[in-house]
């Protein structure tokens, strides 16, 4: 398991009829690798996972996996434990390098239920599991105590922590084993999370700014904190702009405006407003 520090939650390109454009997905994945992504997450929120069919997910992962030389992580989580396990079984022959499993949404399980859900999922596979904690989307927050118990399970090896609560993030770093990887799920907290012992970022912004984000992480690792802070400040407007409305609306617009066609959005997501376009366009000047 060597996912690196800059994992891109990749958008899913669509053609003009909103079918998955697999050829464009491969080209885009290759582009992301050139631009410093150390691993790719497919079928995550940024990839519009709620609107993809099982067959589309299988083919998307298969095509990308065959054509890039970085680890591929598959988003498989749902709010149904049995369905999550079925999703894993459906892609096991693709030899993915990890699984991202979100905390169940809508049914709002308590902490004991969260533990049993992830334990059951992990026991169904030998693949390494990344927990995805994002209470803003799911309505439930995993406690540090629950995470520390889950971290004892052999193949639960990391968390994408996207609560936005830095105090919680710090406690997750402190109260899990040294080899347990705590990734930020908030682009704007990439540098602060590294500073308190986080391992890296599972990023939306690296779809458009992977090279400069890689430079920031390198600077931090090389103990050039001044340079890392300078890059972080330059990226702040981009980080904000890419979440000015629901992800992945801004990032797909940004990519299209930069000349890489990733197509539109499947309902219930819709195209950006003129104001969103203006904000995103202004933020992209940092990449020029």
PDB file of C-alpha atoms in Angstrom:
ATOM      1  CA  UNK A   1       0.000   0.000   0.000  1.00  0.00           C
ATOM      2  CA  UNK A   2       1.685   3.155  -1.203  1.00  0.00           C
ATOM      3  CA  UNK A   3      -0.890   5.730  -2.219  1.00  0.00           C
ATOM      4  CA  UNK A   4       1.323   8.758  -1.656  1.00  0.00           C
ATOM      5  CA  UNK A   5       0.308  12.147  -0.309  1.00  0.00           C
ATOM      6  CA  UNK A   6      -1.683  13.642  -3.208  1.00  0.00           C
ATOM      7  CA  UNK A   7      -4.666  11.499  -4.137  1.00  0.00           C
ATOM      8  CA  UNK A   8      -6.974  13.099  -6.689  1.00  0.00           C
ATOM      9  CA  UNK A   9     -10.701  12.455  -6.415  1.00  0.00           C
ATOM     10  CA  UNK A  10     -11.113  12.365 -10.179  1.00  0.00           C
ATOM     11  CA  UNK A  11     -14.074  13.815 -12.060  1.00  0.00           C
ATOM     12  CA  UNK A  12     -15.952  11.486 -14.394  1.00  0.00           C
ATOM     13  CA  UNK A  13     -15.988  12.844 -17.964  1.00  0.00           C
ATOM     14  CA  UNK A  14     -19.283  12.643 -19.843  1.00  0.00           C
ATOM     15  CA  UNK A  15     -19.932  13.009 -23.557  1.00  0.00           C
ATOM     16  CA  UNK A  16     -22.539  15.299 -25.116  1.00  0.00           C
ATOM     17  CA  UNK A  17     -25.299  12.795 -24.290  1.00  0.00           C
ATOM     18  CA  UNK A  18     -24.068  12.405 -20.689  1.00  0.00           C
ATOM     19  CA  UNK A  19     -22.726   8.921 -21.236  1.00  0.00           C
ATOM     20  CA  UNK A  20     -19.434   8.155 -19.493  1.00  0.00           C
ATOM     21  CA  UNK A  21     -16.630   9.084 -21.878  1.00  0.00           C
ATOM     22  CA  UNK A  22     -14.131   6.333 -21.126  1.00  0.00           C
ATOM     23  CA  UNK A  23     -11.534   7.484 -23.650  1.00  0.00           C
ATOM     24  CA  UNK A  24     -11.544  10.958 -22.163  1.00  0.00           C
ATOM     25  CA  UNK A  25     -11.386   9.474 -18.664  1.00  0.00           C
ATOM     26  CA  UNK A  26      -8.176   7.644 -19.585  1.00  0.00           C
ATOM     27  CA  UNK A  27      -6.665  10.771 -21.123  1.00  0.00           C
ATOM     28  CA  UNK A  28      -7.583  12.795 -18.069  1.00  0.00           C
ATOM     29  CA  UNK A  29      -6.187  10.188 -15.685  1.00  0.00           C
ATOM     30  CA  UNK A  30      -2.906  10.216 -17.615  1.00  0.00           C
ATOM     31  CA  UNK A  31      -2.873  14.017 -17.375  1.00  0.00           C
ATOM     32  CA  UNK A  32      -3.386  13.892 -13.603  1.00  0.00           C
ATOM     33  CA  UNK A  33      -0.475  11.501 -13.180  1.00  0.00           C
ATOM     34  CA  UNK A  34       1.791  13.847 -15.134  1.00  0.00           C
ATOM     35  CA  UNK A  35       0.583  16.672 -12.892  1.00  0.00           C
ATOM     36  CA  UNK A  36       1.738  14.963  -9.699  1.00  0.00           C
ATOM     37  CA  UNK A  37      -1.228  12.865  -8.532  1.00  0.00           C
ATOM     38  CA  UNK A  38       0.227   9.958  -6.555  1.00  0.00           C
ATOM     39  CA  UNK A  39      -3.025   7.944  -6.741  1.00  0.00           C
ATOM     40  CA  UNK A  40      -6.498   8.348  -8.208  1.00  0.00           C
ATOM     41  CA  UNK A  41      -9.860   7.907  -6.537  1.00  0.00           C
ATOM     42  CA  UNK A  42     -12.575   6.858  -8.984  1.00  0.00           C
ATOM     43  CA  UNK A  43     -16.322   6.896  -8.347  1.00  0.00           C
ATOM     44  CA  UNK A  44     -16.122   9.327  -5.458  1.00  0.00           C
ATOM     45  CA  UNK A  45     -18.366  12.312  -4.844  1.00  0.00           C
ATOM     46  CA  UNK A  46     -16.331  14.352  -7.319  1.00  0.00           C
ATOM     47  CA  UNK A  47     -16.856  11.562  -9.844  1.00  0.00           C
ATOM     48  CA  UNK A  48     -20.659  11.889  -9.453  1.00  0.00           C
ATOM     49  CA  UNK A  49     -20.864   8.424  -7.916  1.00  0.00           C
ATOM     50  CA  UNK A  50     -24.568   8.650  -7.013  1.00  0.00           C
ATOM     51  CA  UNK A  51     -25.445   8.784 -10.723  1.00  0.00           C
ATOM     52  CA  UNK A  52     -23.154   6.047 -12.070  1.00  0.00           C
ATOM     53  CA  UNK A  53     -24.407   2.515 -12.671  1.00  0.00           C
ATOM     54  CA  UNK A  54     -22.506  -0.568 -11.527  1.00  0.00           C
ATOM     55  CA  UNK A  55     -21.557  -1.388 -15.106  1.00  0.00           C
ATOM     56  CA  UNK A  56     -20.250   2.134 -15.676  1.00  0.00           C
ATOM     57  CA  UNK A  57     -18.157   2.009 -12.509  1.00  0.00           C
ATOM     58  CA  UNK A  58     -16.679  -1.341 -13.513  1.00  0.00           C
ATOM     59  CA  UNK A  59     -15.717  -0.180 -17.000  1.00  0.00           C
ATOM     60  CA  UNK A  60     -14.403   3.183 -15.765  1.00  0.00           C
ATOM     61  CA  UNK A  61     -12.109   1.553 -13.224  1.00  0.00           C
ATOM     62  CA  UNK A  62     -11.033  -1.129 -15.684  1.00  0.00           C
ATOM     63  CA  UNK A  63     -10.081   1.327 -18.429  1.00  0.00           C
ATOM     64  CA  UNK A  64      -8.217   3.724 -16.152  1.00  0.00           C
ATOM     65  CA  UNK A  65      -6.456   0.950 -14.242  1.00  0.00           C
ATOM     66  CA  UNK A  66      -5.075  -0.487 -17.492  1.00  0.00           C
ATOM     67  CA  UNK A  67      -3.604   2.820 -18.595  1.00  0.00           C
ATOM     68  CA  UNK A  68      -1.989   4.529 -15.623  1.00  0.00           C
ATOM     69  CA  UNK A  69       0.854   3.503 -13.345  1.00  0.00           C
ATOM     70  CA  UNK A  70      -0.399   4.912 -10.047  1.00  0.00           C
ATOM     71  CA  UNK A  71      -2.643   3.202  -7.473  1.00  0.00           C
ATOM     72  CA  UNK A  72      -6.382   3.224  -8.145  1.00  0.00           C
ATOM     73  CA  UNK A  73      -8.801   3.557  -5.236  1.00  0.00           C
ATOM     74  CA  UNK A  74     -12.481   2.762  -5.812  1.00  0.00           C
ATOM     75  CA  UNK A  75     -15.375   4.499  -4.111  1.00  0.00           C
ATOM     76  CA  UNK A  76     -17.739   1.701  -3.079  1.00  0.00           C
ATOM     77  CA  UNK A  77     -19.618   2.950  -0.005  1.00  0.00           C
ATOM     78  CA  UNK A  78     -23.371   3.307   0.356  1.00  0.00           C
ATOM     79  CA  UNK A  79     -25.791   3.592   3.272  1.00  0.00           C
ATOM     80  CA  UNK A  80     -26.516  -0.131   2.982  1.00  0.00           C
ATOM     81  CA  UNK A  81     -23.877  -2.495   4.365  1.00  0.00           C
ATOM     82  CA  UNK A  82     -24.943  -5.400   2.159  1.00  0.00           C
ATOM     83  CA  UNK A  83     -24.922  -3.230  -0.967  1.00  0.00           C
ATOM     84  CA  UNK A  84     -21.491  -1.864  -0.097  1.00  0.00           C
ATOM     85  CA  UNK A  85     -20.139  -5.413   0.109  1.00  0.00           C
ATOM     86  CA  UNK A  86     -21.798  -6.263  -3.207  1.00  0.00           C
ATOM     87  CA  UNK A  87     -20.086  -3.236  -4.772  1.00  0.00           C
ATOM     88  CA  UNK A  88     -16.736  -4.533  -3.536  1.00  0.00           C
ATOM     89  CA  UNK A  89     -17.358  -8.036  -4.894  1.00  0.00           C
ATOM     90  CA  UNK A  90     -18.355  -6.581  -8.266  1.00  0.00           C
ATOM     91  CA  UNK A  91     -14.932  -4.964  -8.789  1.00  0.00           C
ATOM     92  CA  UNK A  92     -12.623  -7.359  -6.941  1.00  0.00           C
ATOM     93  CA  UNK A  93     -11.274  -8.875 -10.159  1.00  0.00           C
ATOM     94  CA  UNK A  94     -10.002  -5.449 -11.238  1.00  0.00           C
ATOM     95  CA  UNK A  95      -7.232  -5.549  -8.603  1.00  0.00           C
ATOM     96  CA  UNK A  96      -7.814  -2.037  -7.322  1.00  0.00           C
ATOM     97  CA  UNK A  97      -5.362  -0.747  -4.738  1.00  0.00           C
ATOM     98  CA  UNK A  98      -7.849   0.370  -2.113  1.00  0.00           C
ATOM     99  CA  UNK A  99     -11.467   1.089  -1.269  1.00  0.00           C
ATOM    100  CA  UNK A 100     -13.075   4.321  -0.079  1.00  0.00           C
ATOM    101  CA  UNK A 101     -16.101   3.636   2.127  1.00  0.00           C
ATOM    102  CA  UNK A 102     -18.259   6.552   3.233  1.00  0.00           C
ATOM    103  CA  UNK A 103     -20.062   6.711   6.559  1.00  0.00           C
ATOM    104  CA  UNK A 104     -23.682   5.702   5.836  1.00  0.00           C
ATOM    105  CA  UNK A 105     -25.848   8.679   4.938  1.00  0.00           C
ATOM    106  CA  UNK A 106     -29.544   9.386   5.528  1.00  0.00           C
ATOM    107  CA  UNK A 107     -30.176   6.542   8.005  1.00  0.00           C
ATOM    108  CA  UNK A 108     -27.728   8.271  10.422  1.00  0.00           C
ATOM    109  CA  UNK A 109     -26.267   5.297  12.342  1.00  0.00           C
ATOM    110  CA  UNK A 110     -24.980   5.844  15.872  1.00  0.00           C
ATOM    111  CA  UNK A 111     -21.351   5.167  16.813  1.00  0.00           C
ATOM    112  CA  UNK A 112     -21.890   1.483  17.634  1.00  0.00           C
ATOM    113  CA  UNK A 113     -23.643   1.044  14.300  1.00  0.00           C
ATOM    114  CA  UNK A 114     -20.814   2.796  12.464  1.00  0.00           C
ATOM    115  CA  UNK A 115     -18.335   0.422  14.052  1.00  0.00           C
ATOM    116  CA  UNK A 116     -20.315  -2.666  13.044  1.00  0.00           C
ATOM    117  CA  UNK A 117     -20.836  -1.358   9.509  1.00  0.00           C
ATOM    118  CA  UNK A 118     -17.140  -0.782   8.837  1.00  0.00           C
ATOM    119  CA  UNK A 119     -16.068  -3.944  10.636  1.00  0.00           C
ATOM    120  CA  UNK A 120     -18.450  -6.027   8.521  1.00  0.00           C
ATOM    121  CA  UNK A 121     -17.326  -4.331   5.303  1.00  0.00           C
ATOM    122  CA  UNK A 122     -13.639  -4.788   6.126  1.00  0.00           C
ATOM    123  CA  UNK A 123     -14.119  -8.457   6.959  1.00  0.00           C
ATOM    124  CA  UNK A 124     -15.662  -9.036   3.529  1.00  0.00           C
ATOM    125  CA  UNK A 125     -12.438  -8.199   1.660  1.00  0.00           C
ATOM    126  CA  UNK A 126      -8.668  -8.362   1.857  1.00  0.00           C
ATOM    127  CA  UNK A 127      -8.330  -4.953   0.209  1.00  0.00           C
ATOM    128  CA  UNK A 128      -7.224  -1.931   2.257  1.00  0.00           C
ATOM    129  CA  UNK A 129     -10.113   0.286   3.348  1.00  0.00           C
ATOM    130  CA  UNK A 130     -10.177   4.076   3.713  1.00  0.00           C
ATOM    131  CA  UNK A 131     -13.001   5.398   5.870  1.00  0.00           C
ATOM    132  CA  UNK A 132     -14.604   8.580   4.514  1.00  0.00           C
ATOM    133  CA  UNK A 133     -15.966  10.851   7.229  1.00  0.00           C
ATOM    134  CA  UNK A 134     -17.898  13.773   5.745  1.00  0.00           C
ATOM    135  CA  UNK A 135     -20.725  14.801   8.086  1.00  0.00           C
ATOM    136  CA  UNK A 136     -21.703  17.748   5.890  1.00  0.00           C
ATOM    137  CA  UNK A 137     -22.959  15.257   3.298  1.00  0.00           C
ATOM    138  CA  UNK A 138     -23.995  12.305   5.458  1.00  0.00           C
ATOM    139  CA  UNK A 139     -25.490  13.857   8.590  1.00  0.00           C
ATOM    140  CA  UNK A 140     -23.315  11.709  10.875  1.00  0.00           C
ATOM    141  CA  UNK A 141     -19.850  12.316  12.314  1.00  0.00           C
ATOM    142  CA  UNK A 142     -17.523   9.486  13.268  1.00  0.00           C
ATOM    143  CA  UNK A 143     -16.075  10.010  16.729  1.00  0.00           C
ATOM    144  CA  UNK A 144     -12.375   9.705  17.468  1.00  0.00           C
ATOM    145  CA  UNK A 145     -13.144   6.842  19.841  1.00  0.00           C
ATOM    146  CA  UNK A 146     -14.940   4.890  17.116  1.00  0.00           C
ATOM    147  CA  UNK A 147     -12.136   5.527  14.642  1.00  0.00           C
ATOM    148  CA  UNK A 148      -9.485   4.366  17.100  1.00  0.00           C
ATOM    149  CA  UNK A 149     -11.369   1.081  17.549  1.00  0.00           C
ATOM    150  CA  UNK A 150     -11.746   0.613  13.795  1.00  0.00           C
ATOM    151  CA  UNK A 151      -8.047   1.332  13.273  1.00  0.00           C
ATOM    152  CA  UNK A 152      -7.315  -1.898  15.142  1.00  0.00           C
ATOM    153  CA  UNK A 153      -8.853  -3.876  12.263  1.00  0.00           C
ATOM    154  CA  UNK A 154      -6.044  -5.058  10.011  1.00  0.00           C
ATOM    155  CA  UNK A 155      -7.243  -3.754   6.646  1.00  0.00           C
ATOM    156  CA  UNK A 156      -8.820  -0.494   7.831  1.00  0.00           C
ATOM    157  CA  UNK A 157      -5.725   1.570   7.206  1.00  0.00           C
ATOM    158  CA  UNK A 158      -6.721   5.191   6.627  1.00  0.00           C
ATOM    159  CA  UNK A 159      -9.383   7.864   6.900  1.00  0.00           C
ATOM    160  CA  UNK A 160     -10.393  10.721   4.639  1.00  0.00           C
ATOM    161  CA  UNK A 161     -11.385  13.204   7.329  1.00  0.00           C
ATOM    162  CA  UNK A 162     -13.625  15.940   5.955  1.00  0.00           C
ATOM    163  CA  UNK A 163     -15.453  17.249   9.001  1.00  0.00           C
ATOM    164  CA  UNK A 164     -13.539  20.535   8.867  1.00  0.00           C
ATOM    165  CA  UNK A 165     -12.874  20.226  12.600  1.00  0.00           C
ATOM    166  CA  UNK A 166      -9.116  20.594  13.098  1.00  0.00           C
ATOM    167  CA  UNK A 167      -9.319  19.653  16.773  1.00  0.00           C
ATOM    168  CA  UNK A 168     -10.950  16.369  15.759  1.00  0.00           C
ATOM    169  CA  UNK A 169      -8.362  15.891  13.020  1.00  0.00           C
ATOM    170  CA  UNK A 170      -5.523  16.300  15.532  1.00  0.00           C
ATOM    171  CA  UNK A 171      -7.097  13.805  17.926  1.00  0.00           C
ATOM    172  CA  UNK A 172      -7.526  11.317  15.071  1.00  0.00           C
ATOM    173  CA  UNK A 173      -3.803  11.594  14.324  1.00  0.00           C
ATOM    174  CA  UNK A 174      -2.903  11.234  18.001  1.00  0.00           C
ATOM    175  CA  UNK A 175      -5.250   8.382  18.853  1.00  0.00           C
ATOM    176  CA  UNK A 176      -4.631   6.010  15.941  1.00  0.00           C
ATOM    177  CA  UNK A 177      -1.558   3.840  15.280  1.00  0.00           C
ATOM    178  CA  UNK A 178       1.492   5.465  13.736  1.00  0.00           C
ATOM    179  CA  UNK A 179       1.012   3.566  10.466  1.00  0.00           C
ATOM    180  CA  UNK A 180      -2.665   4.577  10.192  1.00  0.00           C
ATOM    181  CA  UNK A 181      -2.956   7.297   7.540  1.00  0.00           C
ATOM    182  CA  UNK A 182      -5.075  10.357   8.276  1.00  0.00           C
ATOM    183  CA  UNK A 183      -5.796  12.201   5.025  1.00  0.00           C
ATOM    184  CA  UNK A 184      -7.489  15.559   4.861  1.00  0.00           C
ATOM    185  CA  UNK A 185     -10.646  15.657   2.793  1.00  0.00           C
ATOM    186  CA  UNK A 186     -10.657  19.470   2.771  1.00  0.00           C
ATOM    187  CA  UNK A 187      -8.384  21.100   0.196  1.00  0.00           C
ATOM    188  CA  UNK A 188      -8.090  24.335   2.133  1.00  0.00           C
ATOM    189  CA  UNK A 189      -6.783  22.403   5.153  1.00  0.00           C
ATOM    190  CA  UNK A 190      -4.070  20.535   3.235  1.00  0.00           C
ATOM    191  CA  UNK A 191      -1.138  22.427   4.703  1.00  0.00           C
ATOM    192  CA  UNK A 192      -2.578  22.819   8.227  1.00  0.00           C
ATOM    193  CA  UNK A 193      -3.342  19.095   8.325  1.00  0.00           C
ATOM    194  CA  UNK A 194       0.208  18.205   7.289  1.00  0.00           C
ATOM    195  CA  UNK A 195       1.498  20.501  10.022  1.00  0.00           C
ATOM    196  CA  UNK A 196      -0.360  18.544  12.731  1.00  0.00           C
ATOM    197  CA  UNK A 197       0.677  15.101  11.526  1.00  0.00           C
ATOM    198  CA  UNK A 198      -1.765  14.354   8.720  1.00  0.00           C
ATOM    199  CA  UNK A 199      -0.388  12.208   5.908  1.00  0.00           C
ATOM    200  CA  UNK A 200      -1.792  13.913   2.827  1.00  0.00           C
ATOM    201  CA  UNK A 201      -4.883  15.060   0.938  1.00  0.00           C
ATOM    202  CA  UNK A 202      -7.625  13.363  -1.043  1.00  0.00           C
ATOM    203  CA  UNK A 203      -8.233  16.337  -3.247  1.00  0.00           C
ATOM    204  CA  UNK A 204     -10.751  17.970  -5.548  1.00  0.00           C
ATOM    205  CA  UNK A 205      -8.500  20.914  -6.391  1.00  0.00           C
ATOM    206  CA  UNK A 206      -5.735  18.694  -7.783  1.00  0.00           C
ATOM    207  CA  UNK A 207      -7.998  17.992 -10.765  1.00  0.00           C
ATOM    208  CA  UNK A 208      -6.987  21.480 -11.913  1.00  0.00           C
ATOM    209  CA  UNK A 209      -3.976  22.445  -9.769  1.00  0.00           C
ATOM    210  CA  UNK A 210      -2.165  19.216  -9.025  1.00  0.00           C
ATOM    211  CA  UNK A 211       1.301  20.459  -9.965  1.00  0.00           C
ATOM    212  CA  UNK A 212       1.249  23.462  -7.647  1.00  0.00           C
ATOM    213  CA  UNK A 213      -0.322  21.402  -4.853  1.00  0.00           C
ATOM    214  CA  UNK A 214       2.467  18.876  -5.303  1.00  0.00           C
ATOM    215  CA  UNK A 215       4.984  21.705  -5.028  1.00  0.00           C
ATOM    216  CA  UNK A 216       3.411  22.798  -1.738  1.00  0.00           C
ATOM    217  CA  UNK A 217       3.547  19.286  -0.288  1.00  0.00           C
ATOM    218  CA  UNK A 218       7.151  18.890  -1.441  1.00  0.00           C
ATOM    219  CA  UNK A 219       8.110  22.178   0.181  1.00  0.00           C
ATOM    220  CA  UNK A 220       6.558  21.066   3.456  1.00  0.00           C
ATOM    221  CA  UNK A 221       8.326  17.710   3.338  1.00  0.00           C
ATOM    222  CA  UNK A 222      11.610  19.493   2.630  1.00  0.00           C
ATOM    223  CA  UNK A 223      11.005  21.698   5.687  1.00  0.00           C
ATOM    224  CA  UNK A 224      10.736  24.818   3.527  1.00  0.00           C
ATOM    225  CA  UNK A 225       7.767  26.046   5.525  1.00  0.00           C
ATOM    226  CA  UNK A 226       7.978  29.580   4.165  1.00  0.00           C
ATOM    227  CA  UNK A 227       7.628  28.353   0.582  1.00  0.00           C
ATOM    228  CA  UNK A 228       4.810  25.953   1.528  1.00  0.00           C
ATOM    229  CA  UNK A 229       2.937  28.785   3.255  1.00  0.00           C
ATOM    230  CA  UNK A 230       3.448  31.081   0.266  1.00  0.00           C
ATOM    231  CA  UNK A 231       1.983  28.487  -2.121  1.00  0.00           C
ATOM    232  CA  UNK A 232      -0.877  27.806   0.283  1.00  0.00           C
ATOM    233  CA  UNK A 233      -1.806  31.486   0.310  1.00  0.00           C
ATOM    234  CA  UNK A 234      -1.752  31.581  -3.494  1.00  0.00           C
ATOM    235  CA  UNK A 235      -4.097  28.593  -3.633  1.00  0.00           C
ATOM    236  CA  UNK A 236      -6.641  29.871  -1.107  1.00  0.00           C
ATOM    237  CA  UNK A 237      -8.911  31.561  -3.649  1.00  0.00           C
ATOM    238  CA  UNK A 238      -8.847  28.453  -5.850  1.00  0.00           C
ATOM    239  CA  UNK A 239      -9.772  26.232  -2.912  1.00  0.00           C
ATOM    240  CA  UNK A 240     -12.646  28.536  -2.009  1.00  0.00           C
ATOM    241  CA  UNK A 241     -13.881  28.877  -5.588  1.00  0.00           C
ATOM    242  CA  UNK A 242     -14.062  25.134  -6.197  1.00  0.00           C
ATOM    243  CA  UNK A 243     -16.549  24.849  -3.336  1.00  0.00           C
ATOM    244  CA  UNK A 244     -18.541  28.016  -3.949  1.00  0.00           C
ATOM    245  CA  UNK A 245     -21.397  25.712  -4.910  1.00  0.00           C
ATOM    246  CA  UNK A 246     -21.907  21.957  -4.883  1.00  0.00           C
ATOM    247  CA  UNK A 247     -18.882  19.879  -5.912  1.00  0.00           C
ATOM    248  CA  UNK A 248     -18.194  18.904  -8.712  1.00  0.00           C
ATOM    249  CA  UNK A 249     -20.017  21.740 -10.486  1.00  0.00           C
ATOM    250  CA  UNK A 250     -17.145  24.264 -10.154  1.00  0.00           C
ATOM    251  CA  UNK A 251     -14.285  21.857 -10.866  1.00  0.00           C
ATOM    252  CA  UNK A 252     -15.878  20.462 -14.027  1.00  0.00           C
ATOM    253  CA  UNK A 253     -16.545  23.996 -15.226  1.00  0.00           C
ATOM    254  CA  UNK A 254     -12.916  24.898 -14.467  1.00  0.00           C
ATOM    255  CA  UNK A 255     -11.580  21.953 -16.464  1.00  0.00           C
ATOM    256  CA  UNK A 256     -13.831  22.700 -19.425  1.00  0.00           C
ATOM    257  CA  UNK A 257     -12.802  26.369 -19.393  1.00  0.00           C
ATOM    258  CA  UNK A 258      -9.127  25.319 -19.262  1.00  0.00           C
ATOM    259  CA  UNK A 259      -9.585  23.323 -22.461  1.00  0.00           C
ATOM    260  CA  UNK A 260      -9.966  19.790 -21.147  1.00  0.00           C
ATOM    261  CA  UNK A 261     -13.467  18.612 -22.012  1.00  0.00           C
ATOM    262  CA  UNK A 262     -15.056  16.651 -19.169  1.00  0.00           C
ATOM    263  CA  UNK A 263     -18.616  17.357 -20.262  1.00  0.00           C
ATOM    264  CA  UNK A 264     -21.636  18.305 -18.228  1.00  0.00           C
ATOM    265  CA  UNK A 265     -23.479  17.030 -15.191  1.00  0.00           C
ATOM    266  CA  UNK A 266     -26.069  14.386 -14.581  1.00  0.00           C
ATOM    267  CA  UNK A 267     -29.160  15.487 -12.714  1.00  0.00           C
ATOM    268  CA  UNK A 268     -29.712  16.373  -9.951  1.00  0.00           C
ATOM    269  CA  UNK A 269     -26.621  18.512 -10.597  1.00  0.00           C
ATOM    270  CA  UNK A 270     -26.915  21.356 -13.092  1.00  0.00           C
ATOM    271  CA  UNK A 271     -24.575  23.763 -14.875  1.00  0.00           C
ATOM    272  CA  UNK A 272     -23.002  26.676 -12.972  1.00  0.00           C
ATOM    273  CA  UNK A 273     -24.565  30.099 -12.801  1.00  0.00           C
ATOM    274  CA  UNK A 274     -22.819  33.112 -14.348  1.00  0.00           C
ATOM    275  CA  UNK A 275     -21.703  34.190 -10.855  1.00  0.00           C
ATOM    276  CA  UNK A 276     -20.129  30.806 -10.130  1.00  0.00           C
ATOM    277  CA  UNK A 277     -18.370  30.930 -13.491  1.00  0.00           C
ATOM    278  CA  UNK A 278     -16.981  34.389 -12.698  1.00  0.00           C
ATOM    279  CA  UNK A 279     -15.646  33.293  -9.311  1.00  0.00           C
ATOM    280  CA  UNK A 280     -14.021  30.181 -10.742  1.00  0.00           C
ATOM    281  CA  UNK A 281     -12.518  32.041 -13.703  1.00  0.00           C
ATOM    282  CA  UNK A 282     -10.925  34.599 -11.395  1.00  0.00           C
ATOM    283  CA  UNK A 283      -9.481  31.883  -9.167  1.00  0.00           C
ATOM    284  CA  UNK A 284      -7.749  30.106 -12.061  1.00  0.00           C
ATOM    285  CA  UNK A 285      -5.323  32.979 -12.615  1.00  0.00           C
ATOM    286  CA  UNK A 286      -3.105  31.441  -9.920  1.00  0.00           C
ATOM    287  CA  UNK A 287      -2.354  28.582 -12.322  1.00  0.00           C
ATOM    288  CA  UNK A 288      -1.138  30.819 -15.141  1.00  0.00           C
TER     289      UNK A 288
END
